[in-house]
Amino acid sequence: MNKPRRILVVEDEEAIRTGLIDVLVFHGFEAESAATGSEGLKKALTGKYDLILLDVMLPGVDGYEICNRVRSEDRHQPIIMLTAKTSDEEIIHGLKLGADDYVPKPFSIQQLVLRIEAVLRRSQLGQEMARTLCVAGMEIDTENLNAKRDDVEVSFTKREMEVLTYLAQNSDRPVSREELLSKVWGYARNLDIETRTVDIHIAKIRRKIEADSKMPEVLVTVRGAGYRLLVEA
Ligand code: CA
């Protein structure tokens, strides 16, 4: 049997909070709650939840701030905002801060549960896709940083895996060394010595995935544009 999925409910109105908990438990979820913004923020940052249901209007720390803080720590944490504000601007603000979806109040229970299921499904799919990269006939395990090649285990460093993952996510186009430096390394500057760092990593990855690393056919150089990874569908 699957482990029940845990949901954190951050909502200051008691009637709504307890109502939500009842509904979630009824639908087979495990639910925990917080009645204030600061309690919600603390739980969201320290606990492990499959999804956070986050009210926008909270005393003290509001839902936007919680969303923002959680997102900066964990890009993948699914969040649904509960909002009484239905203006486009407010909704866009929440989505910009990284909420996966929003549910306007007052909401129907059925709607809410459907949205929760949809967000959980997307997040599950995202995790599975990110877990395995199919490159050069190898299945690369991005969490354990390894793959098998002709029955020999190949291991990658964390940085090499980040480069590979970024290239795989953008496999429809070449990615410049500057972009890799800024997105993977987090460098804003663009110095020769730093772009060489990228080249060194690319060379190391090629030795692990290419049949002939001098004649790359998978992680190819696109002249004047950068590197492109050809992934299998
Ligand atoms: Ca509220």
PDB file of N, CA, C and O and ligand atoms in Angstrom, residues 11-13 55-59 105, ligand 1:
ATOM      1  N   GLU A  11      -3.547  27.961   7.692  1.00  0.00           N
ATOM      2  CA  GLU A  11      -4.812  28.721   7.612  1.00  0.00           C
ATOM      3  C   GLU A  11      -5.162  29.246   8.993  1.00  0.00           C
ATOM      4  O   GLU A  11      -5.169  28.491   9.966  1.00  0.00           O
ATOM      5  N   ASP A  12      -5.427  30.537   9.097  1.00  0.00           N
ATOM      6  CA  ASP A  12      -5.682  31.102  10.426  1.00  0.00           C
ATOM      7  C   ASP A  12      -7.143  30.981  10.870  1.00  0.00           C
ATOM      8  O   ASP A  12      -7.426  31.009  12.053  1.00  0.00           O
ATOM      9  N   GLU A  13      -8.057  30.838   9.924  1.00  0.00           N
ATOM     10  CA  GLU A  13      -9.457  30.726  10.336  1.00  0.00           C
ATOM     11  C   GLU A  13      -9.757  29.301  10.769  1.00  0.00           C
ATOM     12  O   GLU A  13      -9.670  28.368   9.965  1.00  0.00           O
ATOM     13  N   ASP A  55      -2.834  29.534   2.883  1.00  0.00           N
ATOM     14  CA  ASP A  55      -3.726  30.689   2.836  1.00  0.00           C
ATOM     15  C   ASP A  55      -2.877  31.938   2.586  1.00  0.00           C
ATOM     16  O   ASP A  55      -1.748  32.032   3.059  1.00  0.00           O
ATOM     17  N   VAL A  56      -3.421  32.867   1.820  1.00  0.00           N
ATOM     18  CA  VAL A  56      -2.655  34.094   1.546  1.00  0.00           C
ATOM     19  C   VAL A  56      -2.711  35.061   2.721  1.00  0.00           C
ATOM     20  O   VAL A  56      -1.701  35.534   3.217  1.00  0.00           O
ATOM     21  N   MET A  57      -3.934  35.344   3.186  1.00  0.00           N
ATOM     22  CA  MET A  57      -4.096  36.333   4.248  1.00  0.00           C
ATOM     23  C   MET A  57      -3.915  35.694   5.609  1.00  0.00           C
ATOM     24  O   MET A  57      -4.799  34.986   6.101  1.00  0.00           O
ATOM     25  N   LEU A  58      -2.752  35.935   6.190  1.00  0.00           N
ATOM     26  CA  LEU A  58      -2.450  35.383   7.510  1.00  0.00           C
ATOM     27  C   LEU A  58      -1.926  36.513   8.381  1.00  0.00           C
ATOM     28  O   LEU A  58      -1.266  37.425   7.866  1.00  0.00           O
ATOM     29  N   PRO A  59      -2.187  36.458   9.667  1.00  0.00           N
ATOM     30  CA  PRO A  59      -1.599  37.486  10.527  1.00  0.00           C
ATOM     31  C   PRO A  59      -0.074  37.278  10.597  1.00  0.00           C
ATOM     32  O   PRO A  59       0.395  36.152  10.605  1.00  0.00           O
ATOM     33  N   LYS A 105     -11.133  31.269  -2.734  1.00  0.00           N
ATOM     34  CA  LYS A 105     -12.155  31.052  -1.700  1.00  0.00           C
ATOM     35  C   LYS A 105     -13.409  31.831  -2.088  1.00  0.00           C
ATOM     36  O   LYS A 105     -13.278  32.921  -2.643  1.00  0.00           O
TER      37      LYS A 105
HETATM   38 CA    CA B   1      -6.830  33.972   6.334  1.00  0.00          CA
END
